[in-house]
PDB file of C-alpha atoms in Angstrom:
ATOM      1  CA  UNK A 420     -12.447 124.159  95.696  1.00 77.00           C
ATOM      2  CA  UNK A 421     -14.992 121.587  95.376  1.00 80.00           C
ATOM      3  CA  UNK A 422     -15.027 118.078  96.127  1.00 90.00           C
ATOM      4  CA  UNK A 423     -17.067 115.037  96.068  1.00 93.00           C
ATOM      5  CA  UNK A 424     -17.258 112.143  98.077  1.00 94.00           C
ATOM      6  CA  UNK A 425     -18.817 108.433  97.733  1.00 96.00           C
ATOM      7  CA  UNK A 426     -18.657 105.437 100.000  1.00 91.00           C
ATOM      8  CA  UNK A 427     -18.157 102.765  99.755  1.00 92.00           C
ATOM      9  CA  UNK A 428     -15.976 101.961  97.027  1.00 93.00           C
ATOM     10  CA  UNK A 429     -16.473  98.598  96.661  1.00 95.00           C
ATOM     11  CA  UNK A 430     -19.702  96.419  97.980  1.00 96.00           C
ATOM     12  CA  UNK A 431     -20.635  92.741  97.683  1.00 97.00           C
ATOM     13  CA  UNK A 432     -24.184  91.999  98.651  1.00 97.00           C
ATOM     14  CA  UNK A 433     -26.596  89.251  98.786  1.00 97.00           C
ATOM     15  CA  UNK A 434     -29.657  89.194  96.631  1.00 97.00           C
ATOM     16  CA  UNK A 435     -32.321  90.437  98.640  1.00 97.00           C
ATOM     17  CA  UNK A 436     -30.231  92.599 101.251  1.00 97.00           C
ATOM     18  CA  UNK A 437     -30.645  96.327 101.672  1.00 97.00           C
ATOM     19  CA  UNK A 438     -28.806  98.993  99.700  1.00 96.00           C
ATOM     20  CA  UNK A 439     -27.418 102.460 100.711  1.00 96.00           C
ATOM     21  CA  UNK A 440     -24.941 103.955  99.074  1.00 96.00           C
ATOM     22  CA  UNK A 441     -23.891 108.121  99.652  1.00 96.00           C
ATOM     23  CA  UNK A 442     -22.832 110.748  98.038  1.00 97.00           C
ATOM     24  CA  UNK A 443     -21.556 114.247  99.650  1.00 96.00           C
ATOM     25  CA  UNK A 444     -20.277 117.608  98.104  1.00 95.00           C
ATOM     26  CA  UNK A 445     -17.561 120.052  99.815  1.00 93.00           C
ATOM     27  CA  UNK A 446     -17.279 123.568  99.055  1.00 89.00           C
ATOM     28  CA  UNK A 447     -20.164 124.523  97.213  1.00 86.00           C
ATOM     29  CA  UNK A 448     -24.274 125.001  97.912  1.00 86.00           C
ATOM     30  CA  UNK A 449     -27.437 123.764  96.376  1.00 87.00           C
ATOM     31  CA  UNK A 450     -25.833 121.641  93.866  1.00 91.00           C
ATOM     32  CA  UNK A 451     -27.863 119.851  91.039  1.00 92.00           C
ATOM     33  CA  UNK A 452     -26.789 115.787  92.465  1.00 95.00           C
ATOM     34  CA  UNK A 453     -27.223 112.872  89.596  1.00 96.00           C
ATOM     35  CA  UNK A 454     -26.955 109.317  90.148  1.00 97.00           C
ATOM     36  CA  UNK A 455     -25.519 106.934  87.398  1.00 96.00           C
ATOM     37  CA  UNK A 456     -25.299 103.424  86.627  1.00 95.00           C
ATOM     38  CA  UNK A 457     -22.372 102.020  84.392  1.00 93.00           C
ATOM     39  CA  UNK A 458     -22.761  98.477  83.170  1.00 84.00           C
ATOM     40  CA  UNK A 459     -19.308  96.931  82.294  1.00 77.00           C
ATOM     41  CA  UNK A 460     -18.328  97.899  79.020  1.00 71.00           C
ATOM     42  CA  UNK A 461     -21.022 100.539  78.830  1.00 76.00           C
ATOM     43  CA  UNK A 462     -22.357 104.152  78.608  1.00 85.00           C
ATOM     44  CA  UNK A 463     -23.546 106.119  81.563  1.00 92.00           C
ATOM     45  CA  UNK A 464     -27.582 105.454  82.446  1.00 91.00           C
ATOM     46  CA  UNK A 465     -28.722 108.272  84.364  1.00 93.00           C
ATOM     47  CA  UNK A 466     -31.159 107.065  87.384  1.00 95.00           C
ATOM     48  CA  UNK A 467     -31.889 109.678  89.519  1.00 96.00           C
ATOM     49  CA  UNK A 468     -31.457 113.633  89.773  1.00 94.00           C
ATOM     50  CA  UNK A 469     -31.994 116.235  92.146  1.00 95.00           C
ATOM     51  CA  UNK A 470     -32.149 120.072  92.042  1.00 91.00           C
ATOM     52  CA  UNK A 471     -32.449 120.679  96.055  1.00 92.00           C
ATOM     53  CA  UNK A 472     -33.883 119.132  99.353  1.00 94.00           C
ATOM     54  CA  UNK A 473     -36.161 116.646  98.924  1.00 93.00           C
ATOM     55  CA  UNK A 474     -36.525 117.073  95.236  1.00 94.00           C
ATOM     56  CA  UNK A 475     -35.931 114.054  93.609  1.00 95.00           C
ATOM     57  CA  UNK A 476     -36.631 112.970  89.907  1.00 93.00           C
ATOM     58  CA  UNK A 477     -36.415 109.480  88.733  1.00 91.00           C
ATOM     59  CA  UNK A 478     -35.165 109.012  84.867  1.00 88.00           C
ATOM     60  CA  UNK A 479     -36.194 104.867  84.761  1.00 81.00           C
ATOM     61  CA  UNK A 480     -38.635 102.674  86.776  1.00 70.00           C
ATOM     62  CA  UNK A 481     -36.283 100.030  88.513  1.00 79.00           C
ATOM     63  CA  UNK A 482     -35.746  98.541  92.180  1.00 88.00           C
ATOM     64  CA  UNK A 483     -33.919 101.619  93.260  1.00 94.00           C
ATOM     65  CA  UNK A 484     -34.845 104.593  95.193  1.00 95.00           C
ATOM     66  CA  UNK A 485     -33.093 107.897  95.889  1.00 96.00           C
ATOM     67  CA  UNK A 486     -33.369 110.620  98.512  1.00 97.00           C
ATOM     68  CA  UNK A 487     -31.706 114.092  99.513  1.00 97.00           C
ATOM     69  CA  UNK A 488     -31.931 114.723 102.787  1.00 96.00           C
ATOM     70  CA  UNK A 489     -29.246 117.438 103.321  1.00 95.00           C
ATOM     71  CA  UNK A 490     -28.063 120.279 100.696  1.00 94.00           C
ATOM     72  CA  UNK A 491     -24.953 118.338  99.900  1.00 94.00           C
ATOM     73  CA  UNK A 492     -25.840 114.759 100.277  1.00 96.00           C
ATOM     74  CA  UNK A 493     -27.377 112.146  97.988  1.00 97.00           C
ATOM     75  CA  UNK A 494     -28.596 108.509  99.005  1.00 97.00           C
ATOM     76  CA  UNK A 495     -28.962 105.921  96.810  1.00 97.00           C
ATOM     77  CA  UNK A 496     -31.212 102.914  98.104  1.00 96.00           C
ATOM     78  CA  UNK A 497     -32.777  99.816  97.680  1.00 96.00           C
ATOM     79  CA  UNK A 498     -35.067  97.536 100.079  1.00 95.00           C
ATOM     80  CA  UNK A 499     -34.153  94.203  98.338  1.00 96.00           C
ATOM     81  CA  UNK A 500     -31.468  94.010  95.927  1.00 96.00           C
ATOM     82  CA  UNK A 501     -31.563  92.011  92.473  1.00 95.00           C
ATOM     83  CA  UNK A 502     -28.830  90.294  90.793  1.00 94.00           C
ATOM     84  CA  UNK A 503     -29.191  93.007  87.899  1.00 91.00           C
ATOM     85  CA  UNK A 504     -28.621  95.683  90.058  1.00 93.00           C
ATOM     86  CA  UNK A 505     -25.013  94.644  90.008  1.00 93.00           C
ATOM     87  CA  UNK A 506     -23.024  97.742  88.399  1.00 94.00           C
ATOM     88  CA  UNK A 507     -20.665 100.624  88.780  1.00 96.00           C
ATOM     89  CA  UNK A 508     -22.495 103.522  90.618  1.00 97.00           C
ATOM     90  CA  UNK A 509     -21.444 107.177  90.258  1.00 97.00           C
ATOM     91  CA  UNK A 510     -22.721 110.366  92.089  1.00 97.00           C
ATOM     92  CA  UNK A 511     -21.911 113.671  89.665  1.00 96.00           C
ATOM     93  CA  UNK A 512     -22.559 117.362  90.635  1.00 94.00           C
ATOM     94  CA  UNK A 513     -22.851 120.732  89.010  1.00 89.00           C
ATOM     95  CA  UNK A 514     -22.892 124.215  90.172  1.00 71.00           C
ATOM     96  CA  UNK A 515     -25.893 126.166  88.838  1.00 63.00           C
ATOM     97  CA  UNK A 516     -26.219 127.434  85.410  1.00 59.00           C
ATOM     98  CA  UNK A 517     -24.814 129.036  82.936  1.00 66.00           C
ATOM     99  CA  UNK A 518     -21.841 126.123  82.857  1.00 73.00           C
ATOM    100  CA  UNK A 519     -23.997 122.720  83.361  1.00 79.00           C
ATOM    101  CA  UNK A 520     -20.679 120.590  83.137  1.00 86.00           C
ATOM    102  CA  UNK A 521     -20.573 117.602  85.460  1.00 90.00           C
ATOM    103  CA  UNK A 522     -18.422 116.309  87.879  1.00 92.00           C
ATOM    104  CA  UNK A 523     -17.950 112.676  88.955  1.00 95.00           C
ATOM    105  CA  UNK A 524     -17.307 110.956  92.057  1.00 96.00           C
ATOM    106  CA  UNK A 525     -14.886 108.066  92.569  1.00 96.00           C
ATOM    107  CA  UNK A 526     -17.935 105.689  92.307  1.00 96.00           C
ATOM    108  CA  UNK A 527     -18.995 102.602  94.125  1.00 96.00           C
ATOM    109  CA  UNK A 528     -18.795  98.871  92.641  1.00 96.00           C
ATOM    110  CA  UNK A 529     -21.634  96.875  93.348  1.00 96.00           C
ATOM    111  CA  UNK A 530     -21.681  93.026  92.809  1.00 96.00           C
ATOM    112  CA  UNK A 531     -24.725  91.575  94.031  1.00 96.00           C
ATOM    113  CA  UNK A 532     -24.614  87.716  94.429  1.00 96.00           C
TER     114      UNK A 532
ATOM    115  CA  UNK B1187     -31.419 106.094  67.522  1.00 79.00           C
ATOM    116  CA  UNK B1188     -29.226 107.592  70.258  1.00 85.00           C
ATOM    117  CA  UNK B1189     -28.964 111.560  70.527  1.00 91.00           C
ATOM    118  CA  UNK B1190     -25.553 111.134  70.924  1.00 94.00           C
ATOM    119  CA  UNK B1191     -23.402 108.204  69.097  1.00 94.00           C
ATOM    120  CA  UNK B1192     -19.607 107.567  69.853  1.00 94.00           C
ATOM    121  CA  UNK B1193     -17.209 105.948  67.294  1.00 90.00           C
ATOM    122  CA  UNK B1194     -17.211 102.315  69.521  1.00 83.00           C
ATOM    123  CA  UNK B1195     -13.503 101.777  69.191  1.00 86.00           C
ATOM    124  CA  UNK B1196     -11.734  99.985  70.693  1.00 94.00           C
ATOM    125  CA  UNK B1197      -8.652 101.843  69.170  1.00 96.00           C
ATOM    126  CA  UNK B1198      -5.209 100.764  69.864  1.00 97.00           C
ATOM    127  CA  UNK B1199      -2.215 102.544  68.563  1.00 97.00           C
ATOM    128  CA  UNK B1200       1.281 102.710  69.095  1.00 98.00           C
ATOM    129  CA  UNK B1201       3.138 105.457  71.074  1.00 98.00           C
ATOM    130  CA  UNK B1202       3.391 108.803  69.704  1.00 98.00           C
ATOM    131  CA  UNK B1203       0.275 108.415  67.235  1.00 98.00           C
ATOM    132  CA  UNK B1204      -2.154 111.074  66.670  1.00 98.00           C
ATOM    133  CA  UNK B1205      -5.322 109.653  67.987  1.00 97.00           C
ATOM    134  CA  UNK B1206      -8.893 111.166  66.700  1.00 97.00           C
ATOM    135  CA  UNK B1207     -12.287 110.259  68.839  1.00 97.00           C
ATOM    136  CA  UNK B1208     -15.316 111.095  67.490  1.00 97.00           C
ATOM    137  CA  UNK B1209     -19.278 111.726  68.498  1.00 97.00           C
ATOM    138  CA  UNK B1210     -22.458 112.910  66.138  1.00 97.00           C
ATOM    139  CA  UNK B1211     -25.484 114.295  67.791  1.00 96.00           C
ATOM    140  CA  UNK B1212     -29.052 115.076  66.716  1.00 94.00           C
ATOM    141  CA  UNK B1213     -30.214 117.727  69.413  1.00 91.00           C
ATOM    142  CA  UNK B1214     -29.591 121.236  68.011  1.00 91.00           C
ATOM    143  CA  UNK B1215     -30.039 122.366  71.577  1.00 89.00           C
ATOM    144  CA  UNK B1216     -26.911 121.613  72.914  1.00 91.00           C
ATOM    145  CA  UNK B1217     -24.431 124.104  73.614  1.00 89.00           C
ATOM    146  CA  UNK B1218     -21.677 122.591  75.716  1.00 90.00           C
ATOM    147  CA  UNK B1219     -19.708 119.724  74.383  1.00 94.00           C
ATOM    148  CA  UNK B1220     -17.457 117.571  77.071  1.00 94.00           C
ATOM    149  CA  UNK B1221     -15.069 114.987  76.516  1.00 97.00           C
ATOM    150  CA  UNK B1222     -14.399 112.910  80.193  1.00 97.00           C
ATOM    151  CA  UNK B1223     -11.611 110.524  80.542  1.00 97.00           C
ATOM    152  CA  UNK B1224     -12.574 107.438  82.679  1.00 96.00           C
ATOM    153  CA  UNK B1225      -9.378 104.899  83.557  1.00 95.00           C
ATOM    154  CA  UNK B1226     -10.262 101.461  84.571  1.00 91.00           C
ATOM    155  CA  UNK B1227     -12.531 101.161  87.589  1.00 89.00           C
ATOM    156  CA  UNK B1228     -12.632 105.108  88.025  1.00 93.00           C
ATOM    157  CA  UNK B1229     -14.849 107.538  88.163  1.00 95.00           C
ATOM    158  CA  UNK B1230     -14.870 109.747  84.994  1.00 96.00           C
ATOM    159  CA  UNK B1231     -12.556 112.761  85.270  1.00 95.00           C
ATOM    160  CA  UNK B1232     -13.600 116.260  83.307  1.00 94.00           C
ATOM    161  CA  UNK B1233     -10.745 116.538  80.122  1.00 96.00           C
ATOM    162  CA  UNK B1234     -12.189 119.564  78.038  1.00 92.00           C
ATOM    163  CA  UNK B1235     -15.283 121.406  77.481  1.00 91.00           C
ATOM    164  CA  UNK B1236     -16.034 123.667  74.429  1.00 91.00           C
ATOM    165  CA  UNK B1237     -18.910 126.165  74.316  1.00 87.00           C
ATOM    166  CA  UNK B1238     -20.802 126.519  70.956  1.00 83.00           C
ATOM    167  CA  UNK B1239     -18.854 125.675  67.717  1.00 84.00           C
ATOM    168  CA  UNK B1240     -14.960 126.286  66.924  1.00 86.00           C
ATOM    169  CA  UNK B1241     -11.448 124.583  68.218  1.00 92.00           C
ATOM    170  CA  UNK B1242      -9.998 124.345  72.043  1.00 94.00           C
ATOM    171  CA  UNK B1243      -6.632 123.111  72.518  1.00 96.00           C
ATOM    172  CA  UNK B1244      -4.980 122.216  76.076  1.00 95.00           C
ATOM    173  CA  UNK B1245      -1.396 120.995  75.789  1.00 97.00           C
ATOM    174  CA  UNK B1246      -1.632 117.796  73.694  1.00 98.00           C
ATOM    175  CA  UNK B1247      -5.379 117.530  73.561  1.00 98.00           C
ATOM    176  CA  UNK B1248      -7.596 119.522  71.150  1.00 97.00           C
ATOM    177  CA  UNK B1249     -11.106 119.681  71.150  1.00 97.00           C
ATOM    178  CA  UNK B1250     -13.232 120.477  68.086  1.00 96.00           C
ATOM    179  CA  UNK B1251     -17.144 121.221  67.648  1.00 96.00           C
ATOM    180  CA  UNK B1252     -18.970 121.604  64.388  1.00 94.00           C
ATOM    181  CA  UNK B1253     -22.602 122.839  65.356  1.00 92.00           C
ATOM    182  CA  UNK B1254     -23.604 122.707  61.309  1.00 93.00           C
ATOM    183  CA  UNK B1255     -22.351 119.188  61.044  1.00 94.00           C
ATOM    184  CA  UNK B1256     -23.562 118.089  64.497  1.00 95.00           C
ATOM    185  CA  UNK B1257     -20.193 116.597  65.227  1.00 95.00           C
ATOM    186  CA  UNK B1258     -17.662 116.701  67.638  1.00 97.00           C
ATOM    187  CA  UNK B1259     -13.951 115.457  67.926  1.00 97.00           C
ATOM    188  CA  UNK B1260     -11.060 115.046  70.483  1.00 98.00           C
ATOM    189  CA  UNK B1261      -7.423 114.876  68.947  1.00 98.00           C
ATOM    190  CA  UNK B1262      -4.621 113.866  71.093  1.00 98.00           C
ATOM    191  CA  UNK B1263      -1.359 114.310  69.890  1.00 98.00           C
ATOM    192  CA  UNK B1264       2.061 112.650  70.829  1.00 98.00           C
ATOM    193  CA  UNK B1265      -0.191 109.924  72.307  1.00 98.00           C
ATOM    194  CA  UNK B1266       1.536 108.422  75.431  1.00 98.00           C
ATOM    195  CA  UNK B1267       0.546 104.890  77.483  1.00 97.00           C
ATOM    196  CA  UNK B1268      -0.763 107.170  79.720  1.00 97.00           C
ATOM    197  CA  UNK B1269      -3.500 108.109  77.803  1.00 98.00           C
ATOM    198  CA  UNK B1270      -4.964 104.855  77.618  1.00 98.00           C
ATOM    199  CA  UNK B1271      -8.545 104.967  78.985  1.00 97.00           C
ATOM    200  CA  UNK B1272     -12.312 105.047  77.762  1.00 96.00           C
ATOM    201  CA  UNK B1273     -12.934 108.573  76.444  1.00 97.00           C
ATOM    202  CA  UNK B1274     -16.838 109.397  76.748  1.00 96.00           C
ATOM    203  CA  UNK B1275     -18.240 112.447  75.055  1.00 96.00           C
ATOM    204  CA  UNK B1276     -20.896 114.426  76.788  1.00 95.00           C
ATOM    205  CA  UNK B1277     -23.368 117.254  75.722  1.00 93.00           C
ATOM    206  CA  UNK B1278     -26.079 119.595  77.375  1.00 89.00           C
ATOM    207  CA  UNK B1279     -27.972 122.668  77.093  1.00 83.00           C
ATOM    208  CA  UNK B1280     -28.320 125.281  79.440  1.00 70.00           C
ATOM    209  CA  UNK B1281     -31.742 124.442  80.846  1.00 69.00           C
ATOM    210  CA  UNK B1282     -33.050 120.538  81.413  1.00 71.00           C
ATOM    211  CA  UNK B1283     -31.741 120.242  85.260  1.00 79.00           C
ATOM    212  CA  UNK B1284     -28.601 120.455  83.895  1.00 82.00           C
ATOM    213  CA  UNK B1285     -28.768 116.868  82.484  1.00 88.00           C
ATOM    214  CA  UNK B1286     -26.097 115.613  80.462  1.00 90.00           C
ATOM    215  CA  UNK B1287     -26.599 113.564  77.455  1.00 92.00           C
ATOM    216  CA  UNK B1288     -23.527 110.847  77.081  1.00 93.00           C
ATOM    217  CA  UNK B1289     -21.959 108.643  74.378  1.00 94.00           C
ATOM    218  CA  UNK B1290     -21.028 105.017  75.348  1.00 93.00           C
ATOM    219  CA  UNK B1291     -17.367 105.733  75.387  1.00 94.00           C
ATOM    220  CA  UNK B1292     -14.283 105.092  73.033  1.00 95.00           C
ATOM    221  CA  UNK B1293     -11.566 102.412  74.917  1.00 95.00           C
ATOM    222  CA  UNK B1294      -7.995 103.462  73.861  1.00 97.00           C
ATOM    223  CA  UNK B1295      -5.100 101.696  74.260  1.00 97.00           C
ATOM    224  CA  UNK B1296      -1.646 103.297  73.215  1.00 98.00           C
ATOM    225  CA  UNK B1297       1.076 100.330  73.147  1.00 97.00           C
ATOM    226  CA  UNK B1298       4.664 101.708  74.083  1.00 96.00           C
TER     227      UNK B1298
END
């Protein structure tokens, strides 16, 4: 069966520090991968998605970047964190069509202080 | 105007009540309609999905899709305190890199 892993679960970082969040998927190949941010009490904001190794699409301009160095690995990064980067970050994947249903990881709660 | 509008809530109901959660949408290209349940500080988990119009039942949960009205609902029968969570509707078409459009969520509290 397929599983998705995200780490760390919780992170507290000072303003201006770098960030690296990792997401890996097991039990599947060539998945589409997604990074979302969820502000407290708000919906999901799609940040990046990837349909293959090295292919990254950005949905919103921001202080973050994403990379996909391996088929089942998706990394969210920042060189210098801002207070506004605080939030709950979620990674998701789908198997290829026809059923485009997304499955989520457990999330990383980031607090920038 | 958002592509997907979800009844904002919050909802508070007594245990055993029937709960109705609703979303409307504007994009007629949507084909898959999903409901996710998200417990506090956890990732969303897929509850049910429906392809095109119709009803789908899974235990105490029933999902309805009315494509003519662009309206979807999730009904929870005999609600339990363990159903207390935020419920997100989501929709996707068959293309567009598999991206889904999500509602903002409705927070449900079931009181014992």
